[in-house]
Amino acid sequence: MSESSVMPLHMRRAQFDPAPDLAAAREESGVTRVKTAFGADAWLVSRYAYVREVLGDAERFPIARQTIARLPGAPEMTPEQLAKINAGNLLGQDPPEHTRLRRMLTPEFTLRRMRRMEPRVKAIIDEHLDAMEAAGPPADLVPSFALPIPSLVICELLGVPYEDRAGFQERTSRMLDVTVPAEERVALQFQGRAYMEDLVGRIQADPGEDLLGMLVREHGDDLTKDELIGIGSLLLFAGHETTSNMLSLGTLALLRHPEQLDLLRKEPERIEAAVEELLRWLSIVHSGTTKVATAETRLGDAVIAPGDLVICSLPTANRDSGAVPDADRFDLTRGAPGHLAFGHGIHHCLGAPLARMELKMAFPALFQRFPGLRVADGAEPQFRSFSVVYGLSSLPVAW
């Protein structure tokens, strides 16, 4: 059985690019009938303008109230259990709950707050580069650099003991793998919640200066324990899984486009534009949350009826030449204004300032330390094809 015959259309990739059949869906109509990973019918929206319209209208396209716990093969859950799991999860909430939670969290992700973190992030990056240099080549960039740096940063930000990282990394990696049986993914979700419940209990008893401690001190009367657990779980997952894959996949993209890497070396002031172009061109999150239409809506030639599920393809939207000229070309000089890699609308990624800060510091540091960095001879990067967050599971390098 071929990979394309079992993988949902919106997750299909050809290394850095959307797979040809996914790109064709955008060119043909931009709105296509598909089956989800779990057999449900849905509309796949793949053009830039259509994706912005869907993501930008939470009234016409609210979040579909579907969780992994309701998927085929997963155990039945009571409404109380489902409410407990969704509490505090910004990706599972629409206004007014989403507005209330986001208002409490936004001050922790301002540009000013990120700048205060820069010295510590620089130290974390340097420590891992020192360890790579001391061990010598070859090295696997994923476990030695791309994964531990964002993990340590988000652990420190949240107040999660870094020694616990191996456990949560293994859990989240398997939870994101669509080939893992739904029952096991639900069990992993509950394990992650149990871990965070214990941590939140300790932080409530003795709140520190970290983000979860701040929420307890400043908003302890406004947030339930379940909401604190949900917030911590989401930020822990999102804070390491996404940035880690951008670091590894972005490094490979630069190595495979040496003229772009040379330009960045000669003109390091281009780093912010380079990060935006990498975010646009790679678009490691296949789609935002699944939406459900509340009113009849026409997108192009398609008429979406109330109750229909809608999936937005971020990689094809960001490669739409109707929005970005010559969109399939990787060109760090353009800066990629208006890309959708962090989503759009009310669910635009809360942690985008943190991710941008880490990326704009980590890429230059890596290539300055190892100017001869290359994919190790005879080695092949391993792409994470069946993961909800796209990236690399291995990138052997030498220098």
Tab-separated table of C-alpha atoms in Angstrom:
chain	number	residue	atom	x	y	z
A	1	MET	CA	0.000	0.000	0.000
A	2	SER	CA	1.474	3.367	-0.985
A	3	GLU	CA	1.948	6.181	1.500
A	4	SER	CA	-0.376	8.484	-0.458
A	5	SER	CA	-3.203	5.944	-0.329
A	6	VAL	CA	-3.311	5.980	3.486
A	7	MET	CA	-2.218	9.515	4.349
A	8	PRO	CA	-4.848	12.294	4.367
A	9	LEU	CA	-4.388	14.645	1.418
A	10	HIS	CA	-3.634	17.678	3.592
A	11	MET	CA	-0.640	15.886	5.215
A	12	ARG	CA	1.076	14.768	2.011
A	13	ARG	CA	4.530	16.204	1.362
A	14	ALA	CA	7.393	15.722	-1.038
A	15	GLN	CA	10.280	16.619	1.248
A	16	PHE	CA	10.037	20.429	1.536
A	17	ASP	CA	7.057	20.812	-0.781
A	18	PRO	CA	3.349	20.026	-0.637
A	19	ALA	CA	2.874	16.759	-2.549
A	20	PRO	CA	1.922	17.207	-6.240
A	21	ASP	CA	-1.685	16.059	-5.690
A	22	LEU	CA	-2.093	18.521	-2.805
A	23	ALA	CA	-0.669	21.395	-4.875
A	24	ALA	CA	-2.943	20.358	-7.758
A	25	ALA	CA	-5.995	20.626	-5.481
A	26	ARG	CA	-5.152	24.287	-4.906
A	27	GLU	CA	-4.638	25.003	-8.594
A	28	GLU	CA	-7.814	23.218	-9.726
A	29	SER	CA	-10.362	24.761	-7.370
A	30	GLY	CA	-8.860	25.563	-3.993
A	31	VAL	CA	-11.764	23.815	-2.227
A	32	THR	CA	-11.856	20.016	-2.444
A	33	ARG	CA	-13.957	17.230	-0.907
A	34	VAL	CA	-11.703	14.884	1.098
A	35	LYS	CA	-11.774	12.214	3.781
A	36	THR	CA	-10.105	13.051	7.069
A	37	ALA	CA	-7.607	10.697	8.708
A	38	PHE	CA	-10.552	9.128	10.526
A	39	GLY	CA	-12.942	8.664	7.641
A	40	ALA	CA	-15.137	11.756	8.008
A	41	ASP	CA	-16.051	13.879	4.974
A	42	ALA	CA	-14.612	17.397	4.945
A	43	TRP	CA	-13.767	20.310	2.675
A	44	LEU	CA	-10.050	20.950	2.150
A	45	VAL	CA	-9.397	24.669	1.617
A	46	SER	CA	-6.015	25.280	0.005
A	47	ARG	CA	-5.833	28.774	-1.530
A	48	TYR	CA	-4.401	31.669	0.445
A	49	ALA	CA	-7.446	33.952	0.221
A	50	TYR	CA	-9.874	31.153	1.120
A	51	VAL	CA	-7.770	29.987	4.076
A	52	ARG	CA	-7.575	33.541	5.432
A	53	GLU	CA	-11.344	33.863	5.080
A	54	VAL	CA	-12.011	30.655	7.014
A	55	LEU	CA	-9.442	31.256	9.759
A	56	GLY	CA	-10.450	34.890	10.094
A	57	ASP	CA	-14.135	34.233	10.833
A	58	ALA	CA	-14.688	32.357	14.092
A	59	GLU	CA	-18.449	32.890	13.895
A	60	ARG	CA	-18.975	31.259	10.504
A	61	PHE	CA	-16.177	28.728	11.066
A	62	PRO	CA	-15.830	27.872	14.773
A	63	ILE	CA	-13.726	24.960	15.971
A	64	ALA	CA	-15.284	21.561	15.332
A	65	ARG	CA	-16.021	20.050	18.725
A	66	GLN	CA	-14.104	16.899	17.936
A	67	THR	CA	-11.244	15.607	20.026
A	68	ILE	CA	-9.096	12.540	19.681
A	69	ALA	CA	-11.295	10.978	22.354
A	70	ARG	CA	-14.203	10.828	19.897
A	71	LEU	CA	-12.322	9.226	17.052
A	72	PRO	CA	-12.942	5.693	15.791
A	73	GLY	CA	-11.114	3.182	17.960
A	74	ALA	CA	-10.925	5.511	20.938
A	75	PRO	CA	-12.774	4.711	24.174
A	76	GLU	CA	-16.058	6.479	24.832
A	77	MET	CA	-15.835	9.443	27.172
A	78	THR	CA	-18.461	11.231	29.219
A	79	PRO	CA	-19.224	14.917	28.557
A	80	GLU	CA	-17.572	15.664	31.912
A	81	GLN	CA	-14.359	13.910	30.832
A	82	LEU	CA	-14.354	15.752	27.504
A	83	ALA	CA	-14.898	19.102	29.247
A	84	LYS	CA	-12.009	18.305	31.597
A	85	ILE	CA	-9.670	17.539	28.682
A	86	ASN	CA	-10.654	20.688	26.756
A	87	ALA	CA	-10.382	23.052	29.746
A	88	GLY	CA	-7.638	25.627	29.220
A	89	ASN	CA	-6.806	24.379	25.714
A	90	LEU	CA	-6.783	27.524	23.571
A	91	LEU	CA	-6.900	25.409	20.414
A	92	GLY	CA	-10.182	23.904	21.570
A	93	GLN	CA	-11.899	27.166	22.532
A	94	ASP	CA	-13.740	29.934	20.704
A	95	PRO	CA	-14.880	33.256	22.193
A	96	PRO	CA	-15.767	34.140	24.862
A	97	GLU	CA	-13.699	31.433	26.644
A	98	HIS	CA	-10.804	31.799	24.217
A	99	THR	CA	-10.776	35.583	24.692
A	100	ARG	CA	-10.700	35.259	28.483
A	101	LEU	CA	-7.797	32.773	28.500
A	102	ARG	CA	-5.768	34.524	25.840
A	103	ARG	CA	-6.022	37.874	27.620
A	104	MET	CA	-4.288	36.344	30.656
A	105	LEU	CA	-1.507	34.759	28.604
A	106	THR	CA	-0.698	37.436	26.016
A	107	PRO	CA	1.454	39.587	28.368
A	108	GLU	CA	3.837	36.640	28.794
A	109	PHE	CA	4.611	36.546	25.054
A	110	THR	CA	5.197	40.212	24.272
A	111	LEU	CA	8.281	41.266	22.303
A	112	ARG	CA	9.560	43.075	25.399
A	113	ARG	CA	9.291	39.899	27.490
A	114	MET	CA	11.021	37.903	24.749
A	115	ARG	CA	13.921	40.368	24.674
A	116	ARG	CA	14.421	39.834	28.395
A	117	MET	CA	14.807	36.109	27.696
A	118	GLU	CA	17.419	36.540	24.949
A	119	PRO	CA	20.527	36.227	27.179
A	120	ARG	CA	19.302	32.924	28.608
A	121	VAL	CA	18.341	31.607	25.150
A	122	LYS	CA	21.808	32.566	23.856
A	123	ALA	CA	23.416	30.678	26.747
A	124	ILE	CA	21.313	27.576	26.031
A	125	ILE	CA	22.251	27.677	22.333
A	126	ASP	CA	25.954	28.133	23.120
A	127	GLU	CA	25.931	25.250	25.625
A	128	HIS	CA	24.582	22.859	22.991
A	129	LEU	CA	26.984	24.079	20.315
A	130	ASP	CA	29.860	23.611	22.782
A	131	ALA	CA	28.717	20.035	23.434
A	132	MET	CA	28.459	19.287	19.696
A	133	GLU	CA	31.929	20.735	19.069
A	134	ALA	CA	33.458	18.794	21.968
A	135	ALA	CA	31.920	15.487	20.816
A	136	GLY	CA	33.049	16.103	17.239
A	137	PRO	CA	31.410	15.070	13.986
A	138	PRO	CA	29.275	13.365	12.905
A	139	ALA	CA	26.270	14.411	14.981
A	140	ASP	CA	22.523	14.066	14.656
A	141	LEU	CA	21.311	17.648	14.697
A	142	VAL	CA	17.827	16.702	15.966
A	143	PRO	CA	18.692	15.281	19.424
A	144	SER	CA	21.880	17.335	19.846
A	145	PHE	CA	20.566	20.784	18.851
A	146	ALA	CA	17.107	21.178	17.318
A	147	LEU	CA	15.086	19.366	19.983
A	148	PRO	CA	16.820	20.241	23.288
A	149	ILE	CA	17.064	24.014	22.768
A	150	PRO	CA	13.319	24.789	22.426
A	151	SER	CA	12.569	22.136	25.045
A	152	LEU	CA	14.846	23.760	27.610
A	153	VAL	CA	13.520	27.233	26.791
A	154	ILE	CA	9.857	26.257	27.215
A	155	CYS	CA	10.645	24.220	30.341
A	156	GLU	CA	12.266	27.257	31.951
A	157	LEU	CA	9.476	29.571	30.808
A	158	LEU	CA	6.739	27.320	32.218
A	159	GLY	CA	8.538	25.992	35.303
A	160	VAL	CA	8.760	22.391	34.093
A	161	PRO	CA	11.768	20.405	35.425
A	162	TYR	CA	14.050	19.842	32.441
A	163	GLU	CA	14.890	16.325	33.615
A	164	ASP	CA	11.290	15.401	32.787
A	165	ARG	CA	11.735	16.305	29.113
A	166	ALA	CA	12.403	12.785	27.816
A	167	GLY	CA	9.021	11.617	29.063
A	168	PHE	CA	6.971	14.433	27.549
A	169	GLN	CA	8.914	14.393	24.268
A	170	GLU	CA	8.201	10.696	23.756
A	171	ARG	CA	4.522	11.185	24.634
A	172	THR	CA	3.971	14.125	22.307
A	173	SER	CA	5.847	12.503	19.430
A	174	ARG	CA	3.558	9.467	19.578
A	175	MET	CA	0.429	11.561	20.109
A	176	LEU	CA	1.203	13.416	16.857
A	177	ASP	CA	1.818	10.205	14.878
A	178	VAL	CA	-1.394	9.382	12.990
A	179	THR	CA	-0.293	5.761	12.569
A	180	VAL	CA	-0.495	5.196	16.355
A	181	PRO	CA	-3.870	3.647	17.312
A	182	ALA	CA	-6.398	6.179	18.622
A	183	GLU	CA	-6.782	4.293	21.894
A	184	GLU	CA	-3.064	4.607	22.609
A	185	ARG	CA	-3.060	8.296	21.673
A	186	VAL	CA	-5.892	8.938	24.136
A	187	ALA	CA	-3.989	7.038	26.843
A	188	LEU	CA	-0.924	9.210	26.149
A	189	GLN	CA	-3.082	12.313	26.412
A	190	PHE	CA	-4.235	11.235	29.870
A	191	GLN	CA	-0.657	10.435	30.924
A	192	GLY	CA	0.391	13.930	29.888
A	193	ARG	CA	-2.476	15.443	31.854
A	194	ALA	CA	-1.592	13.400	34.938
A	195	TYR	CA	1.986	14.703	34.745
A	196	MET	CA	0.818	18.310	34.375
A	197	GLU	CA	-1.771	17.887	37.159
A	198	ASP	CA	0.985	16.905	39.578
A	199	LEU	CA	3.182	19.806	38.448
A	200	VAL	CA	0.347	22.352	38.707
A	201	GLY	CA	-0.428	21.105	42.206
A	202	ARG	CA	3.157	21.755	43.267
A	203	ILE	CA	3.186	25.189	41.641
A	204	GLN	CA	-0.118	26.139	43.308
A	205	ALA	CA	1.437	25.278	46.679
A	206	ASP	CA	4.585	27.300	45.950
A	207	PRO	CA	4.284	29.551	42.862
A	208	GLY	CA	7.609	30.680	41.420
A	209	GLU	CA	8.569	33.327	38.853
A	210	ASP	CA	7.781	31.133	35.847
A	211	LEU	CA	4.681	31.458	33.646
A	212	LEU	CA	2.548	28.905	35.492
A	213	GLY	CA	3.555	30.463	38.811
A	214	MET	CA	2.562	33.888	37.485
A	215	LEU	CA	-0.840	32.559	36.416
A	216	VAL	CA	-1.395	31.109	39.897
A	217	ARG	CA	-0.381	34.351	41.618
A	218	GLU	CA	-2.159	36.817	39.346
A	219	HIS	CA	-5.135	34.803	38.080
A	220	GLY	CA	-5.509	32.022	40.638
A	221	ASP	CA	-9.106	33.032	41.390
A	222	ASP	CA	-10.036	33.200	37.686
A	223	LEU	CA	-8.585	29.877	36.518
A	224	THR	CA	-9.629	26.417	37.588
A	225	LYS	CA	-6.988	23.773	38.167
A	226	ASP	CA	-8.182	21.996	34.990
A	227	GLU	CA	-7.640	25.205	33.024
A	228	LEU	CA	-4.121	25.597	34.419
A	229	ILE	CA	-3.396	21.992	33.454
A	230	GLY	CA	-4.745	22.585	29.934
A	231	ILE	CA	-2.744	25.778	29.456
A	232	GLY	CA	0.463	24.134	30.695
A	233	SER	CA	-0.046	21.037	28.560
A	234	LEU	CA	-0.670	23.021	25.360
A	235	LEU	CA	2.256	25.403	25.839
A	236	LEU	CA	4.639	22.580	26.733
A	237	PHE	CA	3.682	20.641	23.613
A	238	ALA	CA	3.558	23.604	21.242
A	239	GLY	CA	6.649	25.266	22.673
A	240	HIS	CA	9.066	22.464	21.837
A	241	GLU	CA	7.503	20.394	19.058
A	242	THR	CA	7.035	23.148	16.493
A	243	THR	CA	10.231	25.177	16.975
A	244	SER	CA	12.298	21.993	17.100
A	245	ASN	CA	11.069	20.891	13.686
A	246	MET	CA	11.604	24.363	12.240
A	247	LEU	CA	15.220	24.293	13.435
A	248	SER	CA	16.028	20.917	11.886
A	249	LEU	CA	14.038	21.307	8.666
A	250	GLY	CA	15.153	24.926	8.270
A	251	THR	CA	18.810	23.917	8.624
A	252	LEU	CA	18.385	21.308	5.901
A	253	ALA	CA	16.621	23.843	3.649
A	254	LEU	CA	19.546	26.262	3.995
A	255	LEU	CA	22.123	23.510	3.377
A	256	ARG	CA	20.277	22.516	0.206
A	257	HIS	CA	20.128	26.138	-0.988
A	258	PRO	CA	23.767	27.178	-0.539
A	259	GLU	CA	23.310	30.440	-2.463
A	260	GLN	CA	20.706	31.513	0.109
A	261	LEU	CA	22.921	30.438	3.001
A	262	ASP	CA	25.858	32.357	1.494
A	263	LEU	CA	23.697	35.476	1.240
A	264	LEU	CA	22.713	35.135	4.883
A	265	ARG	CA	26.355	34.741	5.896
A	266	LYS	CA	27.373	37.841	3.935
A	267	GLU	CA	24.401	39.894	5.087
A	268	PRO	CA	23.494	38.662	8.585
A	269	GLU	CA	21.029	41.518	8.976
A	270	ARG	CA	18.724	39.479	6.733
A	271	ILE	CA	18.058	36.939	9.489
A	272	GLU	CA	14.569	38.176	10.317
A	273	ALA	CA	13.505	38.046	6.660
A	274	ALA	CA	15.166	34.630	6.359
A	275	VAL	CA	13.176	33.278	9.320
A	276	GLU	CA	9.907	34.548	7.820
A	277	GLU	CA	10.689	32.932	4.479
A	278	LEU	CA	11.598	29.642	6.148
A	279	LEU	CA	8.340	29.733	8.098
A	280	ARG	CA	6.360	30.392	4.906
A	281	TRP	CA	8.197	27.967	2.655
A	282	LEU	CA	8.242	25.059	5.111
A	283	SER	CA	4.890	25.556	6.899
A	284	ILE	CA	5.476	22.641	9.270
A	285	VAL	CA	1.923	22.704	10.667
A	286	HIS	CA	-0.226	21.036	7.999
A	287	SER	CA	-3.464	22.704	9.048
A	288	GLY	CA	-5.055	24.738	11.759
A	289	THR	CA	-7.774	23.240	13.910
A	290	THR	CA	-10.647	21.592	12.040
A	291	LYS	CA	-13.563	23.980	11.628
A	292	VAL	CA	-17.301	23.450	11.183
A	293	ALA	CA	-19.456	25.764	9.072
A	294	THR	CA	-22.372	27.465	10.820
A	295	ALA	CA	-23.817	29.135	7.708
A	296	GLU	CA	-23.898	28.372	4.003
A	297	THR	CA	-20.755	29.835	2.486
A	298	ARG	CA	-19.482	29.951	-1.096
A	299	LEU	CA	-15.733	29.685	-1.614
A	300	GLY	CA	-14.990	29.758	-5.331
A	301	ASP	CA	-17.274	27.206	-6.962
A	302	ALA	CA	-17.855	25.242	-3.756
A	303	VAL	CA	-20.896	25.712	-1.549
A	304	ILE	CA	-20.152	24.753	2.057
A	305	ALA	CA	-23.264	23.829	3.994
A	306	PRO	CA	-23.930	24.348	7.716
A	307	GLY	CA	-22.448	21.437	9.662
A	308	ASP	CA	-19.752	20.653	7.061
A	309	LEU	CA	-16.219	20.133	8.357
A	310	VAL	CA	-13.485	22.365	6.942
A	311	ILE	CA	-9.702	21.767	6.973
A	312	CYS	CA	-7.298	24.536	5.946
A	313	SER	CA	-4.008	23.610	4.242
A	314	LEU	CA	-1.353	26.040	5.464
A	315	PRO	CA	1.501	24.771	3.219
A	316	THR	CA	-0.490	25.197	-0.008
A	317	ALA	CA	-1.863	28.577	1.059
A	318	ASN	CA	1.673	29.774	1.743
A	319	ARG	CA	2.794	28.451	-1.660
A	320	ASP	CA	-0.064	30.184	-3.504
A	321	SER	CA	1.453	32.269	-6.312
A	322	GLY	CA	-1.729	34.336	-6.298
A	323	ALA	CA	-0.545	35.706	-2.960
A	324	VAL	CA	3.257	35.418	-3.200
A	325	PRO	CA	5.004	35.730	-6.587
A	326	ASP	CA	6.930	32.614	-7.622
A	327	ALA	CA	5.806	31.070	-4.349
A	328	ASP	CA	7.499	27.685	-4.741
A	329	ARG	CA	10.928	29.335	-4.846
A	330	PHE	CA	12.820	29.671	-1.561
A	331	ASP	CA	14.037	33.275	-1.479
A	332	LEU	CA	15.008	34.748	1.854
A	333	THR	CA	15.204	38.277	0.427
A	334	ARG	CA	11.427	38.569	0.244
A	335	GLY	CA	10.699	38.308	3.970
A	336	ALA	CA	7.350	36.620	3.228
A	337	PRO	CA	4.952	39.252	4.567
A	338	GLY	CA	1.546	37.938	5.587
A	339	HIS	CA	2.335	34.213	5.623
A	340	LEU	CA	0.015	31.829	7.452
A	341	ALA	CA	2.572	29.551	9.131
A	342	PHE	CA	1.335	30.707	12.551
A	343	GLY	CA	-2.295	30.607	11.471
A	344	HIS	CA	-4.560	33.640	11.217
A	345	GLY	CA	-7.346	35.313	13.149
A	346	ILE	CA	-8.092	34.792	16.829
A	347	HIS	CA	-6.126	31.524	16.963
A	348	HIS	CA	-2.940	33.024	15.508
A	349	CYS	CA	-0.120	31.319	17.435
A	350	LEU	CA	0.303	32.882	20.877
A	351	GLY	CA	3.954	31.780	21.019
A	352	ALA	CA	4.975	33.243	17.644
A	353	PRO	CA	7.258	35.894	19.247
A	354	LEU	CA	9.066	33.171	21.218
A	355	ALA	CA	9.509	30.939	18.165
A	356	ARG	CA	10.797	33.826	16.037
A	357	MET	CA	13.267	34.840	18.739
A	358	GLU	CA	14.654	31.308	19.092
A	359	LEU	CA	14.971	30.812	15.323
A	360	LYS	CA	16.652	34.142	14.606
A	361	MET	CA	19.231	33.380	17.318
A	362	ALA	CA	19.800	29.666	16.672
A	363	PHE	CA	20.370	29.614	12.895
A	364	PRO	CA	23.185	32.224	12.815
A	365	ALA	CA	24.851	30.697	15.890
A	366	LEU	CA	24.848	27.230	14.306
A	367	PHE	CA	26.342	28.347	10.983
A	368	GLN	CA	28.869	30.669	12.624
A	369	ARG	CA	30.124	27.895	14.870
A	370	PHE	CA	30.268	25.334	12.051
A	371	PRO	CA	30.891	27.191	8.760
A	372	GLY	CA	31.515	23.854	7.026
A	373	LEU	CA	28.262	22.276	8.205
A	374	ARG	CA	26.905	19.697	5.769
A	375	VAL	CA	24.773	16.589	5.676
A	376	ALA	CA	27.089	13.742	6.722
A	377	ASP	CA	28.518	11.692	3.861
A	378	GLY	CA	26.307	8.755	2.951
A	379	ALA	CA	23.553	9.846	5.340
A	380	GLU	CA	19.957	10.682	4.552
A	381	PRO	CA	17.723	12.967	6.641
A	382	GLN	CA	14.634	11.175	7.960
A	383	PHE	CA	11.390	13.074	7.355
A	384	ARG	CA	8.462	12.740	9.798
A	385	SER	CA	5.851	11.952	7.185
A	386	PHE	CA	2.987	10.758	9.373
A	387	SER	CA	3.225	13.432	12.061
A	388	VAL	CA	0.679	16.189	12.650
A	389	VAL	CA	3.685	18.536	12.873
A	390	TYR	CA	6.003	17.986	9.902
A	391	GLY	CA	9.760	17.925	10.266
A	392	LEU	CA	12.741	15.633	10.638
A	393	SER	CA	13.316	12.781	13.056
A	394	SER	CA	17.016	12.647	12.150
A	395	LEU	CA	19.532	14.943	10.432
A	396	PRO	CA	23.088	13.514	10.478
A	397	VAL	CA	25.598	16.324	9.965
A	398	ALA	CA	29.357	16.815	9.812
A	399	TRP	CA	31.632	19.874	9.600
